[in-house]
XYZ file of C-alpha atoms in Angstrom:
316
model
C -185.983 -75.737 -126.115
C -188.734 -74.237 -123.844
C -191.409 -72.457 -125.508
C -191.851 -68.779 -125.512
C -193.932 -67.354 -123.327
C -196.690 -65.192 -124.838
C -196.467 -61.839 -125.437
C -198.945 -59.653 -123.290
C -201.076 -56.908 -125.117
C -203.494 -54.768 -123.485
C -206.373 -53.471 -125.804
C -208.035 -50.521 -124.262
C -211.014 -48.466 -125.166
C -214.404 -46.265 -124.995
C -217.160 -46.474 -127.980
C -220.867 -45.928 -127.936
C -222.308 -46.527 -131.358
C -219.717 -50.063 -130.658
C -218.076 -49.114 -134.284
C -214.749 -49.188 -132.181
C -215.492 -52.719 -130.837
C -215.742 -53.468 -134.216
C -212.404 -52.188 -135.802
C -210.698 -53.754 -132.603
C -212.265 -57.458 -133.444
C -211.230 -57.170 -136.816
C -207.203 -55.831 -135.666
C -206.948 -58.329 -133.207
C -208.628 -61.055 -134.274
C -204.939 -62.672 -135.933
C -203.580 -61.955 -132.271
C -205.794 -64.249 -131.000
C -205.806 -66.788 -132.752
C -202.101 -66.919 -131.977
C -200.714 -68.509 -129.048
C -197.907 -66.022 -128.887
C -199.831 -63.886 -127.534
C -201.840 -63.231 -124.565
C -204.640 -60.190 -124.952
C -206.435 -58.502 -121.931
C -209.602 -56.290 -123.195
C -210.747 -53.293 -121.342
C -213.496 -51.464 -121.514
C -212.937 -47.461 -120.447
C -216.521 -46.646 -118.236
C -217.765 -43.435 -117.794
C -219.256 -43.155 -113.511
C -222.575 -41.775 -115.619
C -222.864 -43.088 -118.509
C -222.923 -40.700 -122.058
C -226.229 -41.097 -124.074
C -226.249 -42.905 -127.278
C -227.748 -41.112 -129.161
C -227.218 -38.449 -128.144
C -229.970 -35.606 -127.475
C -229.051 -32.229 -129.936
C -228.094 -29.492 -126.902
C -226.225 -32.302 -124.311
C -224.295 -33.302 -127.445
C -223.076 -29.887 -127.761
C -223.252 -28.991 -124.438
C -220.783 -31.288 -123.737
C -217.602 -29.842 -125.706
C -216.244 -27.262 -123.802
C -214.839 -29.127 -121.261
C -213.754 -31.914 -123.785
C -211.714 -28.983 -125.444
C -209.890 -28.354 -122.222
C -209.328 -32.010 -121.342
C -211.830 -31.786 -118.280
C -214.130 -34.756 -118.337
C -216.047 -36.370 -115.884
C -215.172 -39.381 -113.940
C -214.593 -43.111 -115.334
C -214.860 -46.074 -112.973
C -211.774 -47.441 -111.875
C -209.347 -50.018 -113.885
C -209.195 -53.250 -111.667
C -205.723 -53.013 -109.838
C -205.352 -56.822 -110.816
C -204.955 -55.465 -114.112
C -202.913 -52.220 -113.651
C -200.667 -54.545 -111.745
C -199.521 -56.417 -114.711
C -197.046 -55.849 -117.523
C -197.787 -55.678 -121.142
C -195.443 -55.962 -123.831
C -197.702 -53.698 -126.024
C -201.229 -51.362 -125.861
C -203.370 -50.941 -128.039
C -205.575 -47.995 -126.802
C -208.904 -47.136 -129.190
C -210.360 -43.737 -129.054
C -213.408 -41.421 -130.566
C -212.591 -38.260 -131.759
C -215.391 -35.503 -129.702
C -214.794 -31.981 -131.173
C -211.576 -32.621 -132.453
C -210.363 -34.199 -129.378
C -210.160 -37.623 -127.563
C -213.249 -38.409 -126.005
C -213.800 -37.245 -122.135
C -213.824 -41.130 -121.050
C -210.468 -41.621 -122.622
C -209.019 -38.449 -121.790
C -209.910 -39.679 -118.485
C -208.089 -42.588 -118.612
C -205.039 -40.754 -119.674
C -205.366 -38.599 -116.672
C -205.941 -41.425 -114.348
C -202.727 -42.813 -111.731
C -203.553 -46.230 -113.819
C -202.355 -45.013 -117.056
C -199.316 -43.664 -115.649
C -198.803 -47.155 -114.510
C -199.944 -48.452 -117.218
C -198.744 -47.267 -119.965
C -195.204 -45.295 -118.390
C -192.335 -46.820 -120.797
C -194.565 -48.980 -122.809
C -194.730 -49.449 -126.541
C -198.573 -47.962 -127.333
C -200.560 -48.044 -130.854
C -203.693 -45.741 -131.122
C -206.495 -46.650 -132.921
C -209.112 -44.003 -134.395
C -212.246 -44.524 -136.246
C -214.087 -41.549 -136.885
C -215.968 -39.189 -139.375
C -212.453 -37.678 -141.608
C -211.389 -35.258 -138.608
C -208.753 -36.751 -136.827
C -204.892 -34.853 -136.604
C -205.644 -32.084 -133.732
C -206.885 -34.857 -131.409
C -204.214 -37.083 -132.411
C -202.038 -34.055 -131.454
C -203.593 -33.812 -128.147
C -202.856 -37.821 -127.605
C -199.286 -37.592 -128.293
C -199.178 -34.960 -125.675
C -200.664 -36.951 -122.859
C -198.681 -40.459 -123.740
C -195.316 -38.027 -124.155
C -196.527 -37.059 -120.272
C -196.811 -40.597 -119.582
C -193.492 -41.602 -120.451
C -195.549 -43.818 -123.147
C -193.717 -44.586 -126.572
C -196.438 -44.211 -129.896
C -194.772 -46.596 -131.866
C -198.260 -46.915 -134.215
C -201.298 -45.290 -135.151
C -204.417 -46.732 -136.591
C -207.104 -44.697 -138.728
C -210.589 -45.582 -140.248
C -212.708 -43.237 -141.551
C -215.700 -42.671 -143.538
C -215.326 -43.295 -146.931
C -217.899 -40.937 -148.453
C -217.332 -37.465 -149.560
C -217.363 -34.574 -146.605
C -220.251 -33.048 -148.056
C -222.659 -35.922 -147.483
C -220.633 -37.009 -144.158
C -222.143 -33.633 -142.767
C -225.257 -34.953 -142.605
C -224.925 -38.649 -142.238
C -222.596 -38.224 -139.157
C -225.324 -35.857 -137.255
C -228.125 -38.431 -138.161
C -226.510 -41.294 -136.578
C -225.166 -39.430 -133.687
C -228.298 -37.471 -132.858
C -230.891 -40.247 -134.025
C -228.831 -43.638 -133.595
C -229.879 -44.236 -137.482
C -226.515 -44.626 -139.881
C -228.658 -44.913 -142.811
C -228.670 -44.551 -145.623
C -231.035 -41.579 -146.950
C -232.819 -40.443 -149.338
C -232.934 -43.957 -151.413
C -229.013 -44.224 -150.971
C -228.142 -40.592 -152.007
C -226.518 -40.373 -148.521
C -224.642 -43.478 -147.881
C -224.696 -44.876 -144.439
C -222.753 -43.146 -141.848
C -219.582 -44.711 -140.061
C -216.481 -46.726 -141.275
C -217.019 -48.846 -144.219
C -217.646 -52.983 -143.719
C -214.564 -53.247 -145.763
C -212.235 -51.129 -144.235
C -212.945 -53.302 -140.985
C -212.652 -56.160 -142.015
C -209.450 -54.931 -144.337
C -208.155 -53.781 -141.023
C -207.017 -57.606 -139.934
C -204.029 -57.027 -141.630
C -202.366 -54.556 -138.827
C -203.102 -57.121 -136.476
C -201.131 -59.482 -138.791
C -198.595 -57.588 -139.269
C -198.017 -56.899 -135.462
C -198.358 -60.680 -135.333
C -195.431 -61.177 -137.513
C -192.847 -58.515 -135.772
C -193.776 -58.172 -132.183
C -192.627 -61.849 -130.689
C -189.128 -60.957 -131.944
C -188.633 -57.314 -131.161
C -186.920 -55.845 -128.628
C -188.088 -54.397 -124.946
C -186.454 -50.835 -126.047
C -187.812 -50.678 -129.964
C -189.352 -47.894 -131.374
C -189.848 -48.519 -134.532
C -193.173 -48.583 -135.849
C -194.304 -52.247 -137.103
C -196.992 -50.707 -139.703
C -195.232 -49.287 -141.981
C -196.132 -49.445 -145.704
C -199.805 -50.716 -144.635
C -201.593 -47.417 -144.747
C -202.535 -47.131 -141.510
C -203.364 -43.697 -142.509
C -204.098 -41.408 -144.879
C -203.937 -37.825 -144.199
C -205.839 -35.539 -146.139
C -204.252 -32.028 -146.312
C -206.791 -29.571 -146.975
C -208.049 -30.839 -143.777
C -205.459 -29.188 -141.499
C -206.120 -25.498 -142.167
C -209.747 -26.130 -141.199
C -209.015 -28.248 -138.383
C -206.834 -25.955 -136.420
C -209.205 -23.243 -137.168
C -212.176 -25.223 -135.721
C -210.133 -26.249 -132.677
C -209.110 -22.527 -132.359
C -213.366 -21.528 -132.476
C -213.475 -24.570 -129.864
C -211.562 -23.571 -127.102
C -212.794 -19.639 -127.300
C -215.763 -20.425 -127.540
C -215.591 -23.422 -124.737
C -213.632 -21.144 -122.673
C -216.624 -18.406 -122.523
C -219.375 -21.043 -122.063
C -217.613 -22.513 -118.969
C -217.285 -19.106 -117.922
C -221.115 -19.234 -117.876
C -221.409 -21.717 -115.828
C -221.791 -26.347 -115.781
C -223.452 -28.136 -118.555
C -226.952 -27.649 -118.599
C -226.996 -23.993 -116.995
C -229.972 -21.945 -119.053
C -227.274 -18.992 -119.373
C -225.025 -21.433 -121.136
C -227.520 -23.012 -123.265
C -228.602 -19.643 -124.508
C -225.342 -18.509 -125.704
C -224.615 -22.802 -126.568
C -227.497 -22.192 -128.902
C -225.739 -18.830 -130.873
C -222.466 -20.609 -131.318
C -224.149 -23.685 -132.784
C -225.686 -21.284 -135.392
C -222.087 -19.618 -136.143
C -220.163 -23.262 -135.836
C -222.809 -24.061 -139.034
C -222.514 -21.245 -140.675
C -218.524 -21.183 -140.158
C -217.892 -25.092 -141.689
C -220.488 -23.970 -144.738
C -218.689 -21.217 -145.284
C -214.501 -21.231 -143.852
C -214.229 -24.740 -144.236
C -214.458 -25.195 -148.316
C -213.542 -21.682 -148.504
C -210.158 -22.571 -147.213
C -209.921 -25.881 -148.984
C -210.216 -24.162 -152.383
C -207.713 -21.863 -151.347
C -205.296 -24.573 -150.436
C -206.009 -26.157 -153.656
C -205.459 -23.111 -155.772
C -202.032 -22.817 -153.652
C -201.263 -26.405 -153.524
C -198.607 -25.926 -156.965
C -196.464 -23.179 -154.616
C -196.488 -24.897 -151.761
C -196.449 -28.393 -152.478
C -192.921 -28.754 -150.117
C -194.735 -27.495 -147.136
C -197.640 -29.754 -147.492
C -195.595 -32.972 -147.985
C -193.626 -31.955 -144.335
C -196.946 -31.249 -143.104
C -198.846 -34.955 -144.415
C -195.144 -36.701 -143.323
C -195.367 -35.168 -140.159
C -199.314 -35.950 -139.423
C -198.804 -39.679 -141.095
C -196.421 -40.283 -138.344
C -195.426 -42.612 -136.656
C -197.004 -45.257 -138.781
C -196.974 -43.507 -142.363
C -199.268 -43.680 -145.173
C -198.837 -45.846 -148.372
C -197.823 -44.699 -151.253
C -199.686 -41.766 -152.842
């Protein structure tokens, strides 16, 4: 009997702080140990590269055109590589304002992800501060464009309450530092050790189903591993920050490009209300959803079933 050949997996992504890099090790590190498969990395590049970290107003400055999917340029994928055929793709992003990032977004805009990825099985991975379903939205939208089939998805997030995230999250971002502060008060910002190295087990699990399943299956192949976990007073506040995004974005690129002193001026204003609007809305809204949560307990389910999908979350 002649042996199989391997299957071919594509990993694709962007990071800056290189948490990413680290999930991806840690999913695909079963994969390669296994001679059933075959794994290409990629690394997404920006033409001009975005600063880690990052300074306060460029940080800022920067989401009004990742609201309306309008980044800047990425180098080009080697056509050696966009050539090929994978049998799966495993495509990492960071979630910017409650969107992809611009060098991913890129990507999916790019004639090598329609070649790329057109008909082909795909499994996103996300690791990122709790804030994750509107940009996961906005990815199913551009792989449904593709002709890409999400058969997956993949999220890590930081473990510590949202309260203390809002600071630790800026710090590293802004200084580089994760932490901790204030003698450990704050723990240190990013996914947890544990939940990467706990994350091996998708990679095992895709290990175990995908040299036996079929060209044409959709099925997702991490069920029951909690791939996710969606929390649901989160929704409410994320489609009214992505709502203050893109009216906001759309008046500052009104103004003029990044960096214009116009821009900045009014940049500056809207950073004060974007503060004062997640002290304020944000566990305003998630007491109210907590108060309502007996009445409508039907509607949330739909709601976590629909964000946990494809993948699903473990039992809760």
């Amino acid at each position: 009997m002649s042996e199989q050949t391997p299957k071919k997996i594509l990993v694709l992504h962007y990071t800056q702080s290189g948490q990413l890099s680290d999930v991806l090790q840690s999913i695909t590190a079963p994969l390669s140990a296994n001679p059933q498969f075959e794994l290409t990395f990629a690394n997404i590049k920006p033409v001009h590269s975005y600063p880690f970290p990052w300074p306060f107003l460029t940080f800022f400055d920067t989401f009004p055109e990742t609201v309306y999917d309008e980044p800047h340029a990425i180098e080009p994928i080697e056509p050696a590589l966009v050539e090929q055929s994978f049998d799966l793709i495993i495509l990492a992003y960071q979630v910017w304002f409650l969107s992809p990032s611009q060098p991913v977004t890129a990507f999916l805009q790019s004639p090598a992800a329609a070649q790329l990825l057109h008909n082909k099985p795909v499994i996103t991975v996300i690791a990122c501060r709790n804030m994750w379903l509107m940009a996961q939205e906005k990815m199913k939208a551009h792989l449904q464009k593709l002709g890409a089939r999400l058969i997956d998805n993949i999220v890590l997030t930081d473990p510590a309450h949202s309260a203390l995230t809002f600071f630790s999250t800026p710090m590293w971002v802004l200084t580089g530092n994760k932490g901790p502060y204030f003698n450990g008060l704050i723990p240190k910002a990013g996914v947890s050790d544990e939940d990467i190295q706990a994350a091996a087990r998708f990679g095992q699990a895709i290990a175990e189903q995908l040299p036996s399943r079929a060209d044409d299956d959709t099925r997702p192949m991490l069920g029951g591993c909690g791939a996710v976990s969606v929390n649901p007073r989160l929704i409410p506040s994320e489609r009214v920050a992505l709502r203050s995004f893109r009216l906001w974005g759309s008046l500052l690129r009104f103004l003029g490009k990044p960096g214009q002193p116009l821009r900045r001026a009014v940049l500056v204003f809207y950073i004060i209300f974007l503060i004062t609007l997640i002290l304020t809305v944000v566990p305003i809204t998630a007491l109210i959803i907590r108060a309502l949560t007996p009445l409508i307990q039907t509607k949330i389910n739909q709601q976590r079933a629909y964000f946990a999908a494809p993948s699903g979350e473990a039992n809760h």
